């Protein structure tokens, strides 16, 4: 499948799969072209300020009310929502996991989601959940609607195809995709089983962070975000629609594909972004900046400077600081940090943090470079160094992240993770040089 995209974060787009399908001069004509139905999809309240108002007009073969039947509740064992405060009976502490294997039994998207941590309250529309997806079967006539929040996909192994109401996104490791709250989509494999990370954002939608004194350029540039062109299916066969609503799961069956939008215009739409297009900003004389300098997208909380979620990446970049400990420093943080590694090596944890793995450092729990990384960075010759072939990320939230029973019981949990700091010596001996023997 050769795909086309439109570019520009948050732009107002218009696109049609059939010439003339998009009405001109009005949103809801008495009779829409091709006998289509006009329908508005709102991602914000009607009266939200113009700068924050999100809506798209869809022109579809059937209105969405015909894509719904009587919903029946279903149990989805591993896809959970906040709050989940049981924590698997574990005491608090720093946690890290090796990669989790993709199941051998046939597993589609919904059954392949594995919730690792939750924060906030899904009904109160605040916070997030961090998941893995482990999938070996494409969804052919199975569709998903998440009414609880927008979904950020980060493939780690294998590319995926997200066929949405508003068009098709193909996403590979090193890219992200975001599907807005309430949008219908189908999850497909492109070339074999897949594993990836999935953030479910219950709160304010992801947007680009303000740059402040950085100015107009760098970080994630709006022009690099890609939106799909209109695509539709006129398919008459039984289809199952799975909806997640207020933390519960329901299904219904209809007699046709719900992906029947022939044309659309607006600014509420799915998108993708190549993380390798991120233009990092860093210190060019001394000291390591706060990791917030690497924020790609942010979900605001309503409290200035305190995010519901910040999405941060640690990608290829130059290190040039003079008289500087160059890896991230040791710290305790009011924010809670879920990290994953898409490929390569993370400079603060050169051993034990593997691609496909993950870690959780909750609010006010100390963390930082392991012993080997500290020793290496403390003794390194400080010439310019380029970190290459690396892509780690972090979902950071102002709320504590609670582990699920599933995460607490994983065999891949590193029981001795805390030992990575065990070799950090006391170097204080009363002299200004300290003991570096």
XYZ file of C-alpha atoms in Angstrom:
437
model
C 0.000 0.000 0.000
C 1.466 3.345 -1.078
C 0.222 6.042 1.254
C -0.037 9.801 0.963
C 0.048 12.206 3.883
C -0.725 15.834 4.618
C 1.702 17.730 6.846
C 1.546 20.237 9.694
C 0.692 19.669 13.362
C -2.859 20.743 14.194
C -3.543 22.186 10.760
C -7.040 22.472 9.328
C -7.081 19.909 6.531
C -9.475 18.936 3.763
C -9.303 15.706 1.763
C -11.597 13.579 -0.405
C -11.261 10.057 -1.754
C -13.763 10.805 -4.575
C -13.758 13.997 -6.593
C -16.480 16.332 -5.440
C -17.307 14.423 -2.247
C -16.374 17.369 -0.036
C -19.120 20.026 0.083
C -17.982 23.550 -0.733
C -19.072 26.662 1.092
C -20.959 24.883 3.867
C -20.534 21.997 6.309
C -23.974 20.419 6.209
C -25.776 20.873 2.889
C -29.374 19.730 2.527
C -28.140 16.859 0.350
C -24.463 15.994 0.568
C -22.662 14.810 -2.610
C -22.863 11.086 -3.467
C -25.755 10.681 -1.015
C -23.302 10.856 1.910
C -24.179 11.813 5.477
C -22.571 14.868 7.069
C -21.398 14.280 10.649
C -19.284 16.330 13.031
C -16.726 14.675 15.329
C -15.815 16.995 18.199
C -12.633 16.565 20.225
C -13.341 19.581 22.432
C -16.412 21.308 23.881
C -18.267 23.419 21.317
C -17.345 26.598 23.201
C -13.624 25.917 23.646
C -11.449 28.872 22.592
C -10.677 28.971 18.901
C -7.033 28.035 19.529
C -8.094 24.899 21.423
C -11.262 24.027 19.507
C -11.044 20.703 17.711
C -13.574 19.256 15.334
C -13.751 17.588 11.961
C -16.624 17.196 9.520
C -16.928 13.685 8.087
C -18.892 12.749 4.961
C -19.708 9.086 5.210
C -21.760 6.339 3.621
C -23.704 5.729 6.825
C -23.859 7.943 9.917
C -22.194 6.603 13.061
C -25.558 5.783 14.609
C -25.737 2.958 12.035
C -22.345 1.672 13.192
C -23.683 0.903 16.642
C -25.783 -1.944 17.952
C -26.654 -3.192 21.406
C -23.352 -3.330 23.244
C -22.578 -6.335 25.416
C -19.986 -6.136 28.215
C -16.898 -8.309 27.782
C -13.938 -9.100 29.982
C -10.541 -8.030 28.702
C -8.079 -9.561 31.106
C -5.005 -7.420 30.685
C -6.227 -3.986 29.440
C -6.972 -2.085 32.661
C -7.696 1.526 33.582
C -6.848 3.860 36.446
C -7.131 3.576 39.308
C -5.396 0.243 39.894
C -3.835 0.612 43.316
C -3.169 -3.003 44.237
C 0.385 -2.941 42.857
C 0.618 -6.700 42.857
C 1.392 -6.637 46.562
C 4.821 -5.151 45.879
C 6.320 -2.482 48.125
C 7.269 0.740 46.423
C 10.621 0.832 44.698
C 12.471 1.350 41.451
C 11.429 -1.255 38.873
C 12.857 -2.537 35.602
C 11.843 -5.303 33.217
C 13.473 -7.193 30.365
C 11.451 -7.420 27.120
C 8.206 -9.392 27.296
C 7.816 -12.121 24.657
C 5.078 -11.928 22.031
C 2.511 -14.694 22.701
C 2.552 -17.813 20.548
C -1.218 -18.308 20.621
C -3.213 -16.163 18.137
C -3.503 -12.716 19.737
C -5.196 -9.661 18.243
C -4.817 -6.070 19.332
C -7.382 -5.823 22.134
C -6.284 -9.078 23.762
C -2.646 -8.158 23.146
C -2.664 -4.993 25.269
C -0.872 -5.493 28.598
C -1.315 -2.717 31.167
C 1.868 -2.058 33.147
C 0.933 1.002 35.199
C -1.942 3.421 35.679
C -2.132 6.943 37.071
C -5.070 9.184 37.900
C -8.706 8.350 37.205
C -10.172 7.306 33.863
C -13.668 8.560 34.801
C -12.273 11.889 36.010
C -10.385 12.150 32.700
C -7.017 12.767 34.272
C -3.809 10.776 34.146
C -2.719 7.934 31.910
C -1.984 4.245 31.540
C 1.238 2.745 30.208
C 0.790 -0.466 28.238
C 2.640 -2.895 26.035
C 0.999 -4.333 22.940
C 2.002 -7.873 21.955
C 0.192 -8.900 18.765
C 0.620 -11.685 16.208
C -2.728 -11.482 14.362
C -4.169 -8.714 12.203
C -7.679 -7.508 12.905
C -9.652 -8.187 9.709
C -13.211 -7.255 10.649
C -12.516 -6.129 14.219
C -12.557 -2.425 15.055
C -11.754 -0.421 18.189
C -13.094 2.800 19.692
C -11.405 4.203 22.796
C -13.748 6.728 24.415
C -11.462 7.013 27.452
C -8.546 8.809 25.847
C -6.199 9.229 22.928
C -3.729 6.449 22.141
C -0.032 6.951 21.404
C 1.591 3.991 19.625
C 5.366 3.479 19.720
C 6.319 0.372 17.699
C 9.437 -1.374 18.986
C 9.492 -4.587 16.960
C 7.669 -4.716 13.628
C 5.705 -2.095 11.727
C 1.947 -1.617 12.125
C -0.871 -0.258 9.986
C -3.623 1.763 11.658
C -6.665 1.974 9.390
C -8.823 4.757 10.812
C -12.048 6.503 9.888
C -10.027 9.353 8.453
C -7.320 7.444 6.615
C -4.411 5.041 6.956
C -1.164 5.389 8.928
C 1.783 3.017 8.608
C 4.154 3.253 11.550
C 7.541 1.606 12.064
C 9.961 1.456 15.009
C 11.341 4.951 15.471
C 7.984 6.569 14.676
C 4.914 7.357 16.760
C 1.234 7.503 15.926
C -1.597 9.143 17.853
C -5.264 8.219 17.428
C -7.659 10.755 18.992
C -10.226 9.837 21.600
C -13.393 8.301 20.154
C -12.063 7.460 16.680
C -12.737 4.088 15.023
C -9.690 2.166 13.840
C -8.448 -1.274 12.828
C -5.028 -2.614 13.840
C -3.078 -4.531 11.183
C 0.319 -6.200 10.962
C 2.541 -5.374 7.997
C 5.188 -8.079 8.244
C 4.816 -10.509 11.137
C 4.259 -10.226 14.895
C 4.751 -6.898 16.655
C 5.645 -5.512 20.036
C 5.418 -1.904 21.103
C 4.570 0.606 23.782
C 1.143 2.234 24.117
C 0.179 5.298 26.150
C -3.486 5.892 26.920
C -3.914 9.574 27.713
C -7.052 10.280 29.756
C -6.362 14.007 30.139
C -5.716 16.996 27.894
C -4.762 16.005 24.373
C -1.134 15.885 23.326
C 0.144 19.116 21.854
C 3.497 20.672 21.039
C 5.254 22.200 24.063
C 6.014 25.901 24.166
C 9.621 26.679 23.203
C 10.078 29.763 25.402
C 13.475 31.420 24.829
C 14.425 28.720 22.298
C 12.294 30.633 19.822
C 10.555 29.473 16.655
C 12.576 26.411 15.625
C 13.987 23.059 16.760
C 12.571 20.366 19.026
C 9.581 18.843 17.184
C 8.738 21.008 14.185
C 5.079 21.163 13.163
C 5.853 20.526 9.484
C 7.127 17.010 10.238
C 3.807 15.654 11.549
C 1.842 13.670 8.964
C -1.923 13.222 8.655
C -3.723 10.674 6.452
C -5.714 11.450 3.337
C -9.317 10.245 3.078
C -9.804 6.503 2.626
C -13.032 4.531 2.792
C -14.362 0.987 2.677
C -17.742 0.071 1.185
C -17.780 -3.460 2.580
C -20.919 -5.408 3.470
C -19.920 -8.161 5.885
C -20.221 -8.744 9.640
C -17.867 -6.577 11.683
C -17.250 -6.452 15.421
C -16.751 -3.112 17.140
C -15.009 -3.027 20.507
C -15.488 0.095 22.621
C -13.625 1.018 25.796
C -15.742 3.396 27.856
C -15.107 4.513 31.463
C -12.625 1.695 31.922
C -15.000 -1.045 30.800
C -15.057 -3.016 27.577
C -18.048 -3.699 25.338
C -18.633 -5.208 21.890
C -21.312 -5.045 19.237
C -21.685 -6.564 15.762
C -22.824 -4.715 12.648
C -23.197 -5.819 9.023
C -20.604 -3.581 7.354
C -17.280 -1.800 7.787
C -17.515 1.401 9.875
C -14.584 2.906 7.951
C -16.798 4.619 5.393
C -15.673 8.257 5.466
C -15.330 9.349 1.818
C -14.204 12.919 2.603
C -13.417 15.049 5.634
C -12.155 18.436 6.699
C -11.061 19.775 10.073
C -8.303 19.572 12.681
C -9.323 16.550 14.783
C -7.491 13.672 13.137
C -4.895 10.939 13.672
C -1.255 11.623 12.892
C 2.228 10.122 12.817
C 5.708 11.530 13.454
C 9.204 10.221 12.795
C 11.122 10.622 16.061
C 14.345 10.822 14.059
C 13.148 14.208 12.775
C 13.371 15.617 16.301
C 15.941 18.429 16.515
C 17.381 18.230 20.039
C 18.540 21.247 22.017
C 21.330 20.807 24.553
C 24.064 22.456 26.581
C 26.957 23.613 24.407
C 29.356 24.654 27.186
C 28.699 22.901 30.511
C 26.152 20.975 32.590
C 23.435 18.538 31.564
C 20.074 20.268 30.995
C 16.835 19.035 32.534
C 15.369 16.153 30.473
C 12.330 18.352 29.763
C 14.444 19.923 27.000
C 13.757 16.734 25.004
C 9.940 16.954 25.192
C 8.249 16.011 21.907
C 4.603 16.317 22.966
C 2.872 17.347 26.164
C -0.574 16.793 27.655
C -1.378 19.854 29.811
C -2.920 19.492 33.253
C -4.350 22.974 33.745
C -1.554 23.832 36.189
C 1.120 25.829 34.404
C 4.378 23.923 33.961
C 2.999 20.687 35.420
C 2.066 18.185 32.747
C -0.587 15.517 32.821
C 1.941 13.704 30.583
C 5.186 14.772 28.964
C 6.477 12.551 26.155
C 10.270 12.835 26.096
C 12.853 11.101 23.883
C 16.598 10.519 24.165
C 17.822 10.156 20.608
C 21.010 10.729 18.604
C 22.819 13.878 19.775
C 26.210 15.385 20.473
C 27.662 15.663 23.994
C 30.152 18.518 24.271
C 29.932 19.820 27.846
C 33.218 20.880 29.441
C 34.005 19.792 33.026
C 30.610 18.101 33.013
C 29.180 14.780 34.119
C 27.424 14.133 30.835
C 24.832 11.402 31.555
C 21.635 12.380 33.393
C 22.451 13.215 36.984
C 21.070 11.487 40.083
C 17.749 12.938 41.058
C 14.448 12.671 42.849
C 11.444 14.055 41.065
C 7.889 15.132 41.807
C 6.994 13.520 38.464
C 6.704 9.752 37.859
C 8.691 8.338 34.947
C 7.884 5.321 32.756
C 10.747 4.612 30.347
C 11.192 2.307 27.370
C 13.959 1.624 24.869
C 13.014 1.291 21.214
C 16.498 0.522 19.929
C 20.158 1.007 20.787
C 21.593 1.747 24.209
C 20.611 4.281 26.863
C 23.647 6.216 28.078
C 22.704 6.202 31.776
C 22.006 2.446 31.824
C 24.402 0.800 29.393
C 23.762 -2.674 30.820
C 20.469 -4.265 31.765
C 18.142 -1.859 29.978
C 17.317 -3.676 26.749
C 15.331 -2.711 23.636
C 11.735 -3.689 24.363
C 12.361 -3.401 28.102
C 10.942 -0.791 30.445
C 11.469 0.861 33.806
C 9.358 2.767 36.313
C 10.735 5.385 38.686
C 7.881 6.786 40.705
C 7.605 10.199 42.311
C 10.301 11.045 44.860
C 12.125 7.722 44.462
C 15.828 8.336 43.662
C 17.369 7.111 40.431
C 20.169 7.892 38.007
C 23.177 6.330 36.265
C 24.214 2.833 37.281
C 27.673 2.188 38.744
C 29.367 1.411 35.433
C 27.899 4.487 33.718
C 28.973 6.689 36.626
C 32.531 5.350 36.640
C 32.873 5.646 32.884
C 31.485 9.192 32.716
C 33.506 10.372 35.710
C 36.797 9.292 34.147
C 36.108 9.894 30.435
C 38.184 12.186 28.283
C 35.817 15.065 27.614
C 36.111 15.394 23.882
C 33.022 15.877 21.690
C 31.080 12.621 21.588
C 28.122 11.700 19.418
C 25.506 9.284 20.732
C 24.250 7.338 17.714
C 21.758 4.586 17.011
C 19.779 5.145 20.198
C 16.112 5.860 20.898
C 14.837 5.792 24.464
C 11.658 7.528 25.602
C 9.841 8.554 28.760
C 6.207 9.157 29.654
C 6.380 11.448 32.662
C 3.290 12.372 34.665
C 2.581 14.509 37.706
C 0.616 11.560 39.165
C 1.954 8.418 40.887
C 1.941 5.368 38.611
C 0.525 2.217 40.180
C 1.703 -1.168 38.962
C -0.818 -3.750 37.844
C -0.823 -7.328 39.076
C 0.278 -8.352 35.586
C 3.374 -6.125 35.704
C 4.213 -7.160 39.251
C 4.045 -10.827 38.296
C 6.116 -10.704 35.117
C 8.997 -13.139 35.046
C 10.994 -10.514 33.165
C 11.055 -8.191 36.188
C 14.653 -7.721 37.272
C 14.541 -8.672 40.918
C 18.007 -7.258 41.506
C 17.569 -3.986 39.615
C 18.424 -1.905 42.668
C 21.838 -3.620 42.764
C 22.900 -1.584 39.712
C 23.760 1.203 42.199
C 25.334 -1.095 44.788
C 28.881 -0.439 43.597
C 28.708 3.337 44.093
C 31.450 3.961 46.646
C 31.924 6.473 49.355
C 34.568 8.786 47.889
C 34.558 11.413 50.612
C 37.793 11.327 52.614
C 38.076 14.903 53.865
C 40.262 16.075 50.997
C 39.010 18.374 48.271
C 40.034 15.845 45.604
C 38.149 12.940 47.184
C 39.178 9.299 46.933
C 39.201 8.121 43.294
C 41.404 5.090 43.861
